[in-house]
Coordinates of C-alpha atoms and ligand atoms in Angstrom, one line a residue:
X1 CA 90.6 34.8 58.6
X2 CA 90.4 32.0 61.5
X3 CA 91.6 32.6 65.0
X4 CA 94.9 30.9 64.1
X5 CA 95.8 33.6 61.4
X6 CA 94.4 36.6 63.6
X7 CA 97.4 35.6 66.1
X8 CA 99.9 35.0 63.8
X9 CA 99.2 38.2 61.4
X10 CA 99.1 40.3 65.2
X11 CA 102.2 38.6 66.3
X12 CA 103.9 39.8 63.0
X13 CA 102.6 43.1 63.1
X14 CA 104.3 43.4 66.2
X15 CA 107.5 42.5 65.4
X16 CA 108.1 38.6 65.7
X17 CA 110.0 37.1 62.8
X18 CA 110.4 33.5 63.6
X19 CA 108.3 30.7 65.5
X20 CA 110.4 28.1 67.1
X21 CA 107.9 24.9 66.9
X22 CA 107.0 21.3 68.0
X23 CA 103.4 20.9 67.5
X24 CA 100.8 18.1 67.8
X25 CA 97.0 17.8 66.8
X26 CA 95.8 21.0 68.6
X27 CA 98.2 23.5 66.7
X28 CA 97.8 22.1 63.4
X29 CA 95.4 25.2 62.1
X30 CA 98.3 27.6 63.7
X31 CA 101.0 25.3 61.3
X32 CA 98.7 25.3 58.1
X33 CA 98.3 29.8 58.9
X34 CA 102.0 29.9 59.4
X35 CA 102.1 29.6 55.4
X36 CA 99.6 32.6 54.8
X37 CA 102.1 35.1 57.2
X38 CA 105.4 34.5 55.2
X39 CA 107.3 37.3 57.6
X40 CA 107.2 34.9 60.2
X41 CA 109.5 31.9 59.6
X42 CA 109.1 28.1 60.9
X43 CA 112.1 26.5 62.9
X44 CA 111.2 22.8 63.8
X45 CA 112.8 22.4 67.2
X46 CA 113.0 18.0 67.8
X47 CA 112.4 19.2 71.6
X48 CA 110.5 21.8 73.9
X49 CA 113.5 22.7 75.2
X50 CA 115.3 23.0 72.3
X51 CA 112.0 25.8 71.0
X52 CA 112.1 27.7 74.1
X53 CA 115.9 27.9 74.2
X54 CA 116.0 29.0 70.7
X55 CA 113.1 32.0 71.2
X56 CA 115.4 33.0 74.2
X57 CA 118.7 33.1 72.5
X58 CA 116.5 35.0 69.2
X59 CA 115.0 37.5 70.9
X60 CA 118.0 38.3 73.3
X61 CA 120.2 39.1 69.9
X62 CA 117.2 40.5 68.3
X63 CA 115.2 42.5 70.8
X64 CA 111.9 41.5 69.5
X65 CA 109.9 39.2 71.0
X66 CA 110.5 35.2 69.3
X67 CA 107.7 32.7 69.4
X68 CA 107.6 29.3 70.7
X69 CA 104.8 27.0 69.8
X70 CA 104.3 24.2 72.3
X71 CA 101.6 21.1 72.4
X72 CA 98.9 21.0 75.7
X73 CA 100.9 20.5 78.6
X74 CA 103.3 17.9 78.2
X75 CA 104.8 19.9 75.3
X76 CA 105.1 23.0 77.9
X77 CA 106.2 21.2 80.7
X78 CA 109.3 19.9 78.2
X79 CA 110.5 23.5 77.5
X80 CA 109.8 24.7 81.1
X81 CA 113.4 24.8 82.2
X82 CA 114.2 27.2 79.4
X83 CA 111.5 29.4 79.7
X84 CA 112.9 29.3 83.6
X85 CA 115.8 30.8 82.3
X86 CA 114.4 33.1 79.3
X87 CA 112.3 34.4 82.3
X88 CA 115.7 35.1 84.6
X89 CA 116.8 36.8 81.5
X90 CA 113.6 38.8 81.1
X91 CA 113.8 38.0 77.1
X92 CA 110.5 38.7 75.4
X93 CA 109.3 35.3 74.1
X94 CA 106.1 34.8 73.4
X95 CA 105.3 31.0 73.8
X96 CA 102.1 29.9 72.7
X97 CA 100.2 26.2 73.5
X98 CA 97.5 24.6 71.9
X99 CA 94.9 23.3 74.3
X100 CA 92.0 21.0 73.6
X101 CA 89.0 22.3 72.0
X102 CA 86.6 24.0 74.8
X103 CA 83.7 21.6 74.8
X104 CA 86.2 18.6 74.7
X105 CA 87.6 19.6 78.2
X106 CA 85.0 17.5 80.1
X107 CA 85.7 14.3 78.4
X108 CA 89.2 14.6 80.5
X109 CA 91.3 13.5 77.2
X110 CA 94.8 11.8 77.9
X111 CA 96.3 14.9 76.5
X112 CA 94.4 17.3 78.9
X113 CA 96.4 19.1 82.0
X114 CA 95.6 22.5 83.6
X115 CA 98.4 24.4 81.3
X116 CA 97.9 28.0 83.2
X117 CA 99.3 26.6 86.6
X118 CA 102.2 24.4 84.8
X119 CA 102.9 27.5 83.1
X120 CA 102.5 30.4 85.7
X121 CA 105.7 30.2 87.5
X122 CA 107.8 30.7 84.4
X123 CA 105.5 33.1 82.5
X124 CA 105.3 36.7 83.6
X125 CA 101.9 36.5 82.1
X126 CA 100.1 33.7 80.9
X127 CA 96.6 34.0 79.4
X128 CA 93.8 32.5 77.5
X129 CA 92.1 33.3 73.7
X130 CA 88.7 31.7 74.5
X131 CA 87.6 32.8 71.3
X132 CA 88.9 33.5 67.7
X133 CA 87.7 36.9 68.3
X134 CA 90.0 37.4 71.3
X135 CA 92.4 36.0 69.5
X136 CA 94.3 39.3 68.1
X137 CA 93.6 41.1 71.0
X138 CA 94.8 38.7 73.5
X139 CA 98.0 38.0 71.7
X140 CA 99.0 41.6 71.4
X141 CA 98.3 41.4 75.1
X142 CA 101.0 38.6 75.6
X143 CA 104.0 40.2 73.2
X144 CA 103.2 43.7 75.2
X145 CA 103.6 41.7 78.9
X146 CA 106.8 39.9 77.3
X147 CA 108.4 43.4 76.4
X148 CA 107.7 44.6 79.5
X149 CA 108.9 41.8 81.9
X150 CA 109.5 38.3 79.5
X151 CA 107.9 35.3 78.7
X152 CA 104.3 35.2 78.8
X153 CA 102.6 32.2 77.5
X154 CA 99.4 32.3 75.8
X155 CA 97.0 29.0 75.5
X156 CA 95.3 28.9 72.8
X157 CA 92.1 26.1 72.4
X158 CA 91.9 24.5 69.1
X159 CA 88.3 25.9 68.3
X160 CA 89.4 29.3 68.9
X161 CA 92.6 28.8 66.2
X162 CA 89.9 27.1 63.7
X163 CA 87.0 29.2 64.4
X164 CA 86.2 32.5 62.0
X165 CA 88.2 35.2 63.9
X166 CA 85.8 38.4 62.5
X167 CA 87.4 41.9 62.1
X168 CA 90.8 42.4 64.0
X169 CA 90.7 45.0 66.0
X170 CA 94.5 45.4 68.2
X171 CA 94.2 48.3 70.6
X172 CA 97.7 50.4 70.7
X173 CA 100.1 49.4 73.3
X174 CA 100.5 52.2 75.9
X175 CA 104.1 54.1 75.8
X176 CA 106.1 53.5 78.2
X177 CA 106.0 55.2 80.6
X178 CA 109.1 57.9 81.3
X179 CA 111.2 56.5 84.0
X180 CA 113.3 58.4 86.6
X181 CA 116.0 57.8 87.9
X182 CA 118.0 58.5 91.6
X183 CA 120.9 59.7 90.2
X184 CA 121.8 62.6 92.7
X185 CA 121.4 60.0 95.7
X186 CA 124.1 58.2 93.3
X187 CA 126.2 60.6 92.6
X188 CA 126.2 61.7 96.2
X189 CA 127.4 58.2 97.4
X190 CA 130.2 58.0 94.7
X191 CA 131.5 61.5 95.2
X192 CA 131.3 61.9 98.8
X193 CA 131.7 58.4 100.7
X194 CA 135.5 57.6 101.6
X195 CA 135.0 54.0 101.0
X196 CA 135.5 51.7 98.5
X197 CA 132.3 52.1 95.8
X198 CA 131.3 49.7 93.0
X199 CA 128.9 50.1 90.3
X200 CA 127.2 46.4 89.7
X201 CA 125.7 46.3 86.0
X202 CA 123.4 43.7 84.8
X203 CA 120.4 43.5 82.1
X204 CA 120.4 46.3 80.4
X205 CA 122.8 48.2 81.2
X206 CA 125.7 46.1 79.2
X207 CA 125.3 47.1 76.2
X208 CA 128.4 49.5 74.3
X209 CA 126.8 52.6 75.7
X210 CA 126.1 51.6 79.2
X211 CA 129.7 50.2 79.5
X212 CA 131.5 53.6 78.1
X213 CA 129.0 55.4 80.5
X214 CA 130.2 53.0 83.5
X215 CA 133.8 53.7 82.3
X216 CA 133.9 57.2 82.8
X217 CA 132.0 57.2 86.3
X218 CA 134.8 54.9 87.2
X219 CA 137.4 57.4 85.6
X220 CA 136.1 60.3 87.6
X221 CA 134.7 58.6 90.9
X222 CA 137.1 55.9 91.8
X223 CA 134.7 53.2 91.4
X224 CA 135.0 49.9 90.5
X225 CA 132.8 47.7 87.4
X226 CA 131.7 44.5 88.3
X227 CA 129.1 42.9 86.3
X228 CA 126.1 39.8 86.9
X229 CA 128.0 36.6 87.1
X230 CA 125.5 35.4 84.0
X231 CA 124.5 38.4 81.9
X232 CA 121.6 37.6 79.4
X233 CA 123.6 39.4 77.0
X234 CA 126.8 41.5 77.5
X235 CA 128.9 43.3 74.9
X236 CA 132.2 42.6 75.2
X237 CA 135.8 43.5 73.9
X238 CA 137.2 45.8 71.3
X239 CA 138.8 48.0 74.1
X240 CA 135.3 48.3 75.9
X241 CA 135.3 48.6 79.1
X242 CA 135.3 45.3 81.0
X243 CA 133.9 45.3 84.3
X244 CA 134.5 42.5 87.0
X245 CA 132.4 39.6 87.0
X246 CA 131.2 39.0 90.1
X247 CA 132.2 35.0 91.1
X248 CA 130.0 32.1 91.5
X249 CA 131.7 30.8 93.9
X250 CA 130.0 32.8 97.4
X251 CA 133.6 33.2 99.1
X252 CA 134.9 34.6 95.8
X253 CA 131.9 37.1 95.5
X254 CA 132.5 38.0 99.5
X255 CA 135.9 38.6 98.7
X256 CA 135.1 40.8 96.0
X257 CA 132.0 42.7 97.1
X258 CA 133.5 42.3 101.0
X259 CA 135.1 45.8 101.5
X260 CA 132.5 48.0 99.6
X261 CA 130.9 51.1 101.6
X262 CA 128.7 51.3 98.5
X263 CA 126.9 49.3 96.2
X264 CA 125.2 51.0 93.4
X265 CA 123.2 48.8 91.1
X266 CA 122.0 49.0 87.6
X267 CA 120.0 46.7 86.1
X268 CA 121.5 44.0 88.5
X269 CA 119.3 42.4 91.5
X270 CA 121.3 43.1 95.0
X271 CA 123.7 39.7 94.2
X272 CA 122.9 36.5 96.7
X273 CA 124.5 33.3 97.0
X274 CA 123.7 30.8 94.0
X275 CA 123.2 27.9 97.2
X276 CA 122.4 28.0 100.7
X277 CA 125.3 26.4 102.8
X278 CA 125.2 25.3 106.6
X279 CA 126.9 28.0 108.5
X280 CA 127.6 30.3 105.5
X281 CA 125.9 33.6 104.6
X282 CA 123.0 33.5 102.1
X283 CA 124.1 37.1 100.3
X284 CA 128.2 38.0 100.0
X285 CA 127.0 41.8 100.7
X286 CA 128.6 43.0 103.8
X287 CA 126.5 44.2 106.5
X288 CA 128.2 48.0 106.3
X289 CA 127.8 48.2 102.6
X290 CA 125.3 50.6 101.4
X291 CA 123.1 49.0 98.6
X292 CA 121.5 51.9 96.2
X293 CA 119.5 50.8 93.6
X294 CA 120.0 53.3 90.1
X295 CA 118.0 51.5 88.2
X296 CA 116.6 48.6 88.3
X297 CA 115.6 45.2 85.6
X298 CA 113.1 46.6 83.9
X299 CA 114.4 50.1 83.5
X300 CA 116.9 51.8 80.8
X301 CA 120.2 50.6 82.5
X302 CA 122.1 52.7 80.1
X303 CA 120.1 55.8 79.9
X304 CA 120.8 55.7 84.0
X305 CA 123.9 55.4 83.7
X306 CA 124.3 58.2 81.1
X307 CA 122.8 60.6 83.2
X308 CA 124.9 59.9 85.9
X309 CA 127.7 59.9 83.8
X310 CA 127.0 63.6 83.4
X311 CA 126.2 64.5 87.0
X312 CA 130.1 63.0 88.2
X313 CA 132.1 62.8 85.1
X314 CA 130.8 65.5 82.3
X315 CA 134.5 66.1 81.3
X316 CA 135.6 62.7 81.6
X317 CA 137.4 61.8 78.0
X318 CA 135.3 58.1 77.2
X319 CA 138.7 57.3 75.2
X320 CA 140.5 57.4 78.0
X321 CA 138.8 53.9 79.5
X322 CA 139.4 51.8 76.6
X323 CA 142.1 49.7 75.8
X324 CA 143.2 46.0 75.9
X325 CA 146.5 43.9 74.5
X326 CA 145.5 41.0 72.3
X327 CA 145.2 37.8 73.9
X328 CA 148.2 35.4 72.8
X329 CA 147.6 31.9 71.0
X330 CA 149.0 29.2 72.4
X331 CA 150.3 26.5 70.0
X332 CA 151.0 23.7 71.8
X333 CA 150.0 21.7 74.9
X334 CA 147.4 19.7 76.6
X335 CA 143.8 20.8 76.5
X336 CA 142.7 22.6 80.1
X337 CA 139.8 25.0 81.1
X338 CA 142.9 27.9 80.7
X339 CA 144.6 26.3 77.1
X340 CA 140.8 26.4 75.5
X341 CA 140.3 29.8 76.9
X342 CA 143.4 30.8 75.4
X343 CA 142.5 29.8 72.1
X344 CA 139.0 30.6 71.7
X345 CA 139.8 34.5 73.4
X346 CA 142.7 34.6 70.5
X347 CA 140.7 33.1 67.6
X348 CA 137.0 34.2 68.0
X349 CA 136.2 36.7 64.7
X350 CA 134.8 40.3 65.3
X351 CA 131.4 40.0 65.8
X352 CA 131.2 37.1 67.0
X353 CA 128.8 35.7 69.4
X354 CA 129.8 33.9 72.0
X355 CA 126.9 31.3 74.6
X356 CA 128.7 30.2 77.3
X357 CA 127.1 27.2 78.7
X358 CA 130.6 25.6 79.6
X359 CA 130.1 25.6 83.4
X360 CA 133.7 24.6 84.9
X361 CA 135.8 24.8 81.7
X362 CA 134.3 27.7 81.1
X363 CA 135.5 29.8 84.3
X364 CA 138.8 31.0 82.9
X365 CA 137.4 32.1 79.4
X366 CA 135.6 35.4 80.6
X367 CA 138.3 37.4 82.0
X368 CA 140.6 36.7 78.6
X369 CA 137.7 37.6 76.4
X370 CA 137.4 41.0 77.7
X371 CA 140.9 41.7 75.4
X372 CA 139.2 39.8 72.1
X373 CA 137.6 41.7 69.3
X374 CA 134.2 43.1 69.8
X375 CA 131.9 40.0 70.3
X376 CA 128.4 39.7 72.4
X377 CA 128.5 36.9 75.0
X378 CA 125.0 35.3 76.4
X379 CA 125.5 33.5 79.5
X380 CA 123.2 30.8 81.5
X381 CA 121.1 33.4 83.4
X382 CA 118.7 31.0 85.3
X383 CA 121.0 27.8 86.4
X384 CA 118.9 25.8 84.6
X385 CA 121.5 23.1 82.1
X386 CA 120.5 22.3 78.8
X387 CA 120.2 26.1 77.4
X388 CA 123.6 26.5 75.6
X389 CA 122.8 24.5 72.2
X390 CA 119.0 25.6 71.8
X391 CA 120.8 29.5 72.9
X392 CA 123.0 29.3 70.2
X393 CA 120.4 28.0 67.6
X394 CA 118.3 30.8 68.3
X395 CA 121.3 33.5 68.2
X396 CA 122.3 32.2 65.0
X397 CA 118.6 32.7 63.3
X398 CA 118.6 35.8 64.5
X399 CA 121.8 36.9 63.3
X400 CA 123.1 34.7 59.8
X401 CA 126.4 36.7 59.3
X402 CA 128.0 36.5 62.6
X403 CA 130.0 33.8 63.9
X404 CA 128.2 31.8 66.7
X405 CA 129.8 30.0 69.0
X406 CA 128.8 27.3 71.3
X407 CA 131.2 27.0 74.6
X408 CA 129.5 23.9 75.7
X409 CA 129.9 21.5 79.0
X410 CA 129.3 17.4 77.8
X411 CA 126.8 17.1 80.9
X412 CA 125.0 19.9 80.2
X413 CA 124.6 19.6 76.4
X414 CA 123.2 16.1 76.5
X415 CA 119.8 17.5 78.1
X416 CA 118.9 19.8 74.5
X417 CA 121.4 17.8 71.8
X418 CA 118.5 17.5 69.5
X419 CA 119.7 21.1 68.9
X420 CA 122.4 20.4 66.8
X421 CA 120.0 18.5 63.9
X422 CA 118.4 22.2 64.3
X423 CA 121.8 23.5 63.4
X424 CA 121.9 21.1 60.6
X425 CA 118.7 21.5 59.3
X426 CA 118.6 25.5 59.3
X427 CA 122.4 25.5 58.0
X428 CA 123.5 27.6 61.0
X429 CA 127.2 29.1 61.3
X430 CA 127.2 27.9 64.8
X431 CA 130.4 26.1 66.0
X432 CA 129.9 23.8 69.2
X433 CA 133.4 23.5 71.5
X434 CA 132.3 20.8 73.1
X435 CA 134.1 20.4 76.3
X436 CA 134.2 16.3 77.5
X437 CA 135.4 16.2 80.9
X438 CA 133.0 13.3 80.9
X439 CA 131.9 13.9 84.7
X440 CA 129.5 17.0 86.3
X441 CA 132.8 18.4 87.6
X442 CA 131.2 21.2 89.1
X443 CA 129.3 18.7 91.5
X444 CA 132.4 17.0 92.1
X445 CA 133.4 20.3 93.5
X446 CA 130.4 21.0 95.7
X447 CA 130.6 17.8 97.4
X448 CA 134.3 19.0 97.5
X449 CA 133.2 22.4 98.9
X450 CA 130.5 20.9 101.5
X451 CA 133.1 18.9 102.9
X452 CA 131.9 15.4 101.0
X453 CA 135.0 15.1 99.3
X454 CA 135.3 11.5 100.4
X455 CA 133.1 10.1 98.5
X456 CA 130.9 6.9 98.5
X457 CA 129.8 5.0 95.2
X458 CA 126.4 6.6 95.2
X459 CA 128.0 10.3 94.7
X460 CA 130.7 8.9 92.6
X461 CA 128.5 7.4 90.3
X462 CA 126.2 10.4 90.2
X463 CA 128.7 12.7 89.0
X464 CA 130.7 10.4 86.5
X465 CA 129.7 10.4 82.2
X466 CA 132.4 8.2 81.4
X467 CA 131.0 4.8 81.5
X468 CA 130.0 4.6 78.6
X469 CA 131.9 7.1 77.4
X470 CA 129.6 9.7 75.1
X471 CA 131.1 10.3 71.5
X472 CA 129.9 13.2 70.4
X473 CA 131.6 12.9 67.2
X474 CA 128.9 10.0 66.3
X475 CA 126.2 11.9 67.6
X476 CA 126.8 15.1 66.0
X477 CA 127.5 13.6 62.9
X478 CA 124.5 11.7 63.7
X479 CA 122.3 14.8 63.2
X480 CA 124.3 16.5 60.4
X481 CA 126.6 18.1 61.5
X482 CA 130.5 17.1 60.9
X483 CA 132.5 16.7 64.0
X484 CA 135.9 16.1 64.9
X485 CA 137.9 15.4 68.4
X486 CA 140.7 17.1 69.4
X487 CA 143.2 16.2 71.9
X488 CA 145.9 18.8 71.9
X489 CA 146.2 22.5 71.8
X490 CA 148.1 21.3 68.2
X491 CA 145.0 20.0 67.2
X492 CA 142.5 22.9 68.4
X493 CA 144.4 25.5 66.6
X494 CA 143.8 24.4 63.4
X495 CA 140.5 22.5 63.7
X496 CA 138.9 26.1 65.8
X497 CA 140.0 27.9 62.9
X498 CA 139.2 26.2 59.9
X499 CA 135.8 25.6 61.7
X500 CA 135.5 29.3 62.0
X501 CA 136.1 30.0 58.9
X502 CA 133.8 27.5 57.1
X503 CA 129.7 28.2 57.0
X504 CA 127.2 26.1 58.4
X505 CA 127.5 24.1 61.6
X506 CA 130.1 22.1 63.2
X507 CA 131.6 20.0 66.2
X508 CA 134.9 19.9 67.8
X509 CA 135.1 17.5 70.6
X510 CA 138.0 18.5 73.2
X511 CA 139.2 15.6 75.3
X512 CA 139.7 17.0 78.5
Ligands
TPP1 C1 117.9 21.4 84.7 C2 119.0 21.2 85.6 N1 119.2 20.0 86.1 C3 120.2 19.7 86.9 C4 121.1 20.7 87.3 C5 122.2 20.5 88.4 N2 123.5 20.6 87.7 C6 124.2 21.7 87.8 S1 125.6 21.6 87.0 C7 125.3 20.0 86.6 C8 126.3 19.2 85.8 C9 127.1 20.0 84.9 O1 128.0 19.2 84.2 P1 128.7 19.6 82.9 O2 127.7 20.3 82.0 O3 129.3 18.4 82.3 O4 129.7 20.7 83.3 P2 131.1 20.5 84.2 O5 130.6 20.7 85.6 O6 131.5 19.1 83.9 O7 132.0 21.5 83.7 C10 124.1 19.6 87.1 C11 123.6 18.2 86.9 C12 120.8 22.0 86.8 N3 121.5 23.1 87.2 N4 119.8 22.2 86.0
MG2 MG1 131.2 17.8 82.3

C-alpha cells in the first residue's frame, strides 16, 4: 500500500464517504487510490469553492467528516472562503492538498506557496504527512481535530502519497471526554430573576431534541427562544418549537435582546454586531443583561438543555409546545421577498432541506417556515457569498431522497455557479430558486443605513448586476440543468411544484 491509499483506507475507516475534488499533478496517486477504497466516492467539483462548499453542506447533513481534495496552494486559496464558513459552522471536513514532492521544494516551482500559513486561519488544525508512514497516523489525526472543532487541513507531499506507506498502525481516538454542565446557575437565573429571560440556541443545540427541551423550559420558566441568526443546521417545522431568530440588522437584534435581565446561551457565542458602525454599539446585549453561558460550541447543546429541562420543567407536557397553522399559498401576484416566501413555506415536501443563501429575498422566508412540514434549514454561517450552490450540492450527496432546495441570491450565486454542472453531473434532486434582483441589494441598503443613500456613480455602479443583465436560464441550461424564469406568483406555483416533484436538478429564475 502507498501513502496515498494509507490516507484514504484511514479516512474511510473513520467514517468519510465522499471526497469532493479538483486535483492537479501532485494528487494524482491520491485519484488513481481513490479506485482501490470504493466506500469513498469521487465528486468532481469545477472550483475550490465549489469542493469545500460541498464537504461543508455533506458533513453538516451527515455528521461525519466529508473530504475535500485541493491542489498546492492556489487550489486552497480558491476554496478558502468556504472553508471560512465550514469553519464558522464548526463542520468536520477534512480538506486535504497536495504539495510538491519534499526534495523539489528548493527548486522554488511556479506552483510552490507556503500552504500551512494560507491555510491556518481557516483550519482548526492544519498538519503535514512528511512521510507515507505518517500518513495514516497523521490523517486520523486531522478527522479527530475536525470532529472536535472543524476543518483541519492536511498537506500532503506527493512523495509521501507515492512512496510505500509500510504497516498502518492508527492509534484509537480518545473519548470524549464527559462534559458538565452549569445547569443549577441556569436554573437559578430562570426561576428566580424578575426580568425578562431568553434562552439563545445555536450549534448544536437545534436539533428536534434540543428544541422540545427549549420548549418546555420556556413552558415552565417564562422564557423566551431565540436562535443564531445563521444556524449551520436547524430543524425546523412540523409543530416544533420555533424559537426567534435573532436579526441581522444590529437595531433589530437590540430591540430584541434590549430588555433581557438574562441571557442564557447554548451552543450560541454571546451575539455581536455583524459590522462596526460610527457611533453605534459593537454587541446589541444590554449593559444590565446577565450573559450565562450553558453550554457552549463544542459541547452537547441538547444534552444541556435536557438536563435543564428536568431541573425547571420535569412535569412540563413537551406536547404542550407544539403546534403551527399551515402556511397559505398564494396564487396570484407579483414576485416579492414575502410572495416567494409564501410559496416556497406552503410548497416545500416533508423532509425537505432547505440552504438559504438568499440574503435580502430571503429575510421574510424564516419566520413562515417555522409552520411548514418538518424540513432542516442550513444557513450562511460565516458571511462569506458564494456557499449556497456548492451547500446544497453537498446536502444533496449526502442525503439522495430528500428534497433539496437552493434559496439562492443572483449576486451571491455567480461566485460558485460551476455548482450547478455538479448538480448535473451527480443527478442531484436539488432545485435552485434563483432570486434576480439583479443588484447587491443588501449593499444598497448599507449605504442606505450608513447614511450614503445619495449615491454617486462609483456606489451605484458597484452595487448594480443589471447591465448586462445575467440569464441564468442560459447558464443553467448551460451546465445541464433545465431552467425556466418565472415572472408571476401564477407562474411560480406551478413551475415550484412540478420542479419539486420531478428528480434530478433544476432552475427557476424569479424576476424580481
Ligand atoms: C466572499 C464575499 N465577498 C463579498 C461579500 C460582500 N457582500 C455581502 S452581500 C453582497 C452582495 C449580495 O448580493 P446578492 O447575493 O445578489 O443578494 P441581495 O443583496 O441582492 O439580496 C456582497 C458583495 C461577502 N459577504 N463575501
Ligand atoms: Mg441580488
Amino acid at each position: 500500500m502507498n501513502g496515498a491509499t494509507a490516507l484514504l483506507r484511514t479516512a474511510a475507516d473513520a467514517g468519510v464517504r465522499v471526497c469532493f475534488a479538483n486535483p492537479g499533478t501532485t494528487e494524482l496517486p491520491l485519484v488513481v487510490a481513490l479506485d482501490d477504497v470504493p466506500e469513498i466516492r469521487p465528486v468532481l467539483g469545477l472550483f475550490e469553492g465549489v469542493c469545500t462548499g460541498a464537504a461543508d453542506g455533506f458533513a453538516r447533513m451527515a455528521g461525519t467528516p466529508a473530504m475535500a481534495l485541493l491542489h498546492l496552494g492556489p487550489g486552497l486559496a480558491n476554496g478558502l472562503a468556504n472553508l471560512h464558513n465550514a469553519r464558522r459552522a464548526r463542520t468536520p471536513v477534512l480538506t486535504v492538498v497536495g504539495d510538491h514532492a519534499t526534495d523539489h521544494h528548493v527548486h522554488d516551482a511556479p506552483l510552490e506557496s507556503d500552504i500551512a500559513t494560507l491555510a491556518a486561519p481557516m483550519s482548526s488544525w492544519v498538519g503535514t504527512a512528511s512521510r507515507a508512514a505518517e500518513m495514516a497516523v497523521r490523517t486520523a489525526e486531522a478527522i479527530t481535530a475536525a470532529r472536535q472543532g472543524g476543518p483541519a487541513t492536511l498537506i500532503v507531499p506527493a512523495d509521501a502519497q507515492w512512496d510505500a506507506a509500510g504497516p498502518m498502525e492508527v492509534p484509537a481516538a480518545p473519548p470524549p471526554a464527559p462534559a458538565a454542565y452549569p445547569v443549577a446557575e441556569a436554573a437559578r437565573l430562570l426561576t428566580t430573576g424578575d426580568g425578562p429571560a431568553a434562552l439563545l440556541l445555536g450549534g448544536g443545540a437545534l436539533t428536534p431534541t434540543a428544541l422540545r427541551a427549549a420548549g418546555r423550559i420556556a413552558l415552565a420558566t417564562g422564557c423566551r427562544l431565540l436562535s443564531e441568526t445563521f444556524p449551520a443546521r436547524m430543524e425546523r417545522g412540523g409543530g416544533l418549537p420555533a424559537p426567534e431568530r435573532l436579526p441581522y440588522p444590529l437595531p433589530q437584534a437590540r430591540a430584541v435582546l434590549g430588555d433581557l435581565e438574562t441571557l442564557v446561551l447554548v451552543g450560541a457565542r454571546a451575539p455581536v454586531a455583524f459590522f462596526a458602525y460610527p457611533d453605534q454599539p459593537r454587541t446589541p446585549i444590554a449593559d444590565h443583561t446577565t450573559v450565562h453561558t450553558l453550554a457552549g460550541q463544542s459541547q452537547d447543546g441538547a444534552v444541556a438543555l435536557e438536563q435543564l429541562a428536568e431541573a425547571v420543567a420535569a412535569g412540563a407536557d413537551p406536547r404542550a409546545t407544539t403546534g403551527s397553522s399551515p402556511v397559505e399559498l398564494p396564487t396570484s401576484g407579483p414576485l416579492s421577498p414575502e410572495s416567494i416566501a409564501a410559496v416556497l413555506a406552503a410548497l416545500q415536501p416533508e423532509g425537505a432541506i432547505v440552504v438559504d443563501e438568499a440574503v435580502t429575498t430571503g429575510r421574510a422566508y424564516f419566520p413562515l417556515a417555522a409552520a411548514a412540514p418538518p424540513h432542516t434549514y442550513l444557513a450562511l454561517t460565516g458571511g462569506s457569498i458564494g456557499q449556497g450552490l456548492p451547500c446544497a450540492t453537498g446536502a444533496a450527496v449526502a442525503d439522495p431522497d430528500r428534497a433539496v432546495i437552493a434559496f439562492q441570491a443572483d449576486g451571491s450565486a455567480m461566485y460558485t455557479l460551476q455548482a450547478l454542472w455538479t448538480h448535473a453531473r451527480e443527478g442531484l434532486d436539488v432545485t435552485t430558486l434563483l432570486c434576480a434582483n439583479r443588484s447587491y441589494r443588501i449593499l444598497q441598503g448599507e449605504l442606505a443605513h450608513a447614511g450614503l443613500a445619495e449615491r454617486g456613480p462609483a456606489a451605484a455602479a458597484l452595487t448594480d448586476l443589471s447591465s448586462p443583465t445575467v440569464d441564468w436560464v442560459l447558464l443553467a441550461e448551460g451546465m445541464g440543468v433545465p431552467g425556466r424564469r418565472v415572472t408571476t406568483v401564477e407562474e411560480l406555483v406551478p413551475a415550484l411544484t412540478e420542479a419539486l416533484s420531478t428528480p434530478g436538478p433544476r432552475l427557476l429564475e424569479l424576476i424580481l
